[in-house]
């Protein structure tokens, strides 16, 4: 459960920008902001979203439109790592 929030952030970001982001670069960007990717909190994810995310995306040649950004923030804020994600349930079948 410790990495669930990081995995969710990675997947949601990748889906919104339309391609797989560099996972290690995202990891380093979070570490560079003082967040532990192994134990991300909702507050840490939203702080990254509200702050250095746009810079991270620009560095990778990507951008989020306003509508996509709002939709992404809502999904990130509503994620509860105590509950299995659909892909985790499917993987168990």
Coordinates of C-alpha atoms in Angstrom, one line a residue:
X1 CA 0.0 0.0 0.0
X2 CA 3.0 2.3 0.4
X3 CA 3.6 2.9 -3.3
X4 CA -0.1 3.0 -4.3
X5 CA -0.4 6.7 -4.3
X6 CA 2.8 7.1 -6.5
X7 CA 1.5 4.4 -8.9
X8 CA -1.8 6.1 -9.1
X9 CA -0.1 9.5 -9.8
X10 CA 2.0 7.9 -12.5
X11 CA -0.9 6.2 -14.2
X12 CA -3.2 9.2 -14.1
X13 CA -0.6 11.6 -15.4
X14 CA 0.3 9.2 -18.2
X15 CA -3.3 8.8 -19.2
X16 CA -3.9 12.5 -19.2
X17 CA -0.9 13.4 -21.4
X18 CA -1.5 10.4 -23.7
X19 CA 1.8 8.6 -23.2
X20 CA 3.8 6.9 -20.5
X21 CA 5.8 9.3 -18.5
X22 CA 9.4 8.5 -17.4
X23 CA 8.7 6.8 -14.1
X24 CA 12.1 7.4 -12.6
X25 CA 12.1 11.1 -13.6
X26 CA 8.7 11.5 -11.8
X27 CA 10.2 9.7 -8.8
X28 CA 13.2 12.1 -8.8
X29 CA 11.0 15.1 -9.2
X30 CA 9.0 14.1 -6.2
X31 CA 12.2 13.5 -4.2
X32 CA 13.5 16.9 -5.3
X33 CA 10.4 18.5 -3.8
X34 CA 11.0 16.8 -0.5
X35 CA 8.3 14.2 -0.9
X36 CA 9.0 10.5 -0.3
X37 CA 7.4 8.6 -3.3
X38 CA 7.3 5.4 -1.2
X39 CA 4.9 7.2 1.3
X40 CA 3.1 9.9 -0.5
X41 CA 0.2 11.6 1.2
X42 CA -2.7 13.2 -0.5
X43 CA -1.3 16.6 0.6
X44 CA 2.1 15.8 -1.0
X45 CA 0.5 14.8 -4.3
X46 CA -1.6 17.9 -4.4
X47 CA 1.3 20.1 -3.4
X48 CA 3.3 18.5 -6.3
X49 CA 0.3 19.0 -8.7
X50 CA -0.1 22.7 -7.7
X51 CA 3.6 23.4 -7.8
X52 CA 6.3 21.7 -9.8
X53 CA 4.1 19.5 -12.0
X54 CA 3.8 22.0 -14.8
X55 CA 7.6 22.4 -14.8
X56 CA 8.1 18.6 -14.8
X57 CA 5.7 18.2 -17.8
X58 CA 7.4 21.1 -19.7
X59 CA 10.8 19.4 -19.1
X60 CA 9.4 16.3 -20.8
X61 CA 7.8 18.2 -23.7
X62 CA 4.3 17.8 -22.4
X63 CA 1.4 20.0 -21.2
X64 CA -2.1 19.6 -19.8
X65 CA -5.0 21.6 -21.0
X66 CA -7.2 23.4 -18.4
X67 CA -10.0 20.8 -18.6
X68 CA -7.6 17.9 -18.4
X69 CA -5.8 19.5 -15.5
X70 CA -9.0 20.0 -13.5
X71 CA -10.1 16.4 -14.2
X72 CA -6.7 15.1 -13.1
X73 CA -6.7 17.1 -9.9
X74 CA -10.1 15.8 -9.0
X75 CA -9.0 12.2 -9.5
X76 CA -5.8 12.7 -7.6
X77 CA -7.6 14.3 -4.6
X78 CA -10.3 11.6 -4.5
X79 CA -7.9 8.6 -4.6
X80 CA -8.0 6.4 -1.5
X81 CA -5.1 3.9 -1.3
X82 CA -6.9 1.7 1.1
X83 CA -9.1 0.5 -1.7
X84 CA -7.8 -1.6 -4.5
X85 CA -7.7 0.0 -7.9
X86 CA -9.5 -1.7 -10.8
X87 CA -6.3 -2.8 -12.4
X88 CA -5.2 -4.4 -9.1
X89 CA -8.5 -6.3 -8.8
X90 CA -8.2 -7.4 -12.4
X91 CA -4.6 -8.6 -11.9
X92 CA -5.8 -10.9 -9.1
X93 CA -8.3 -12.7 -11.3

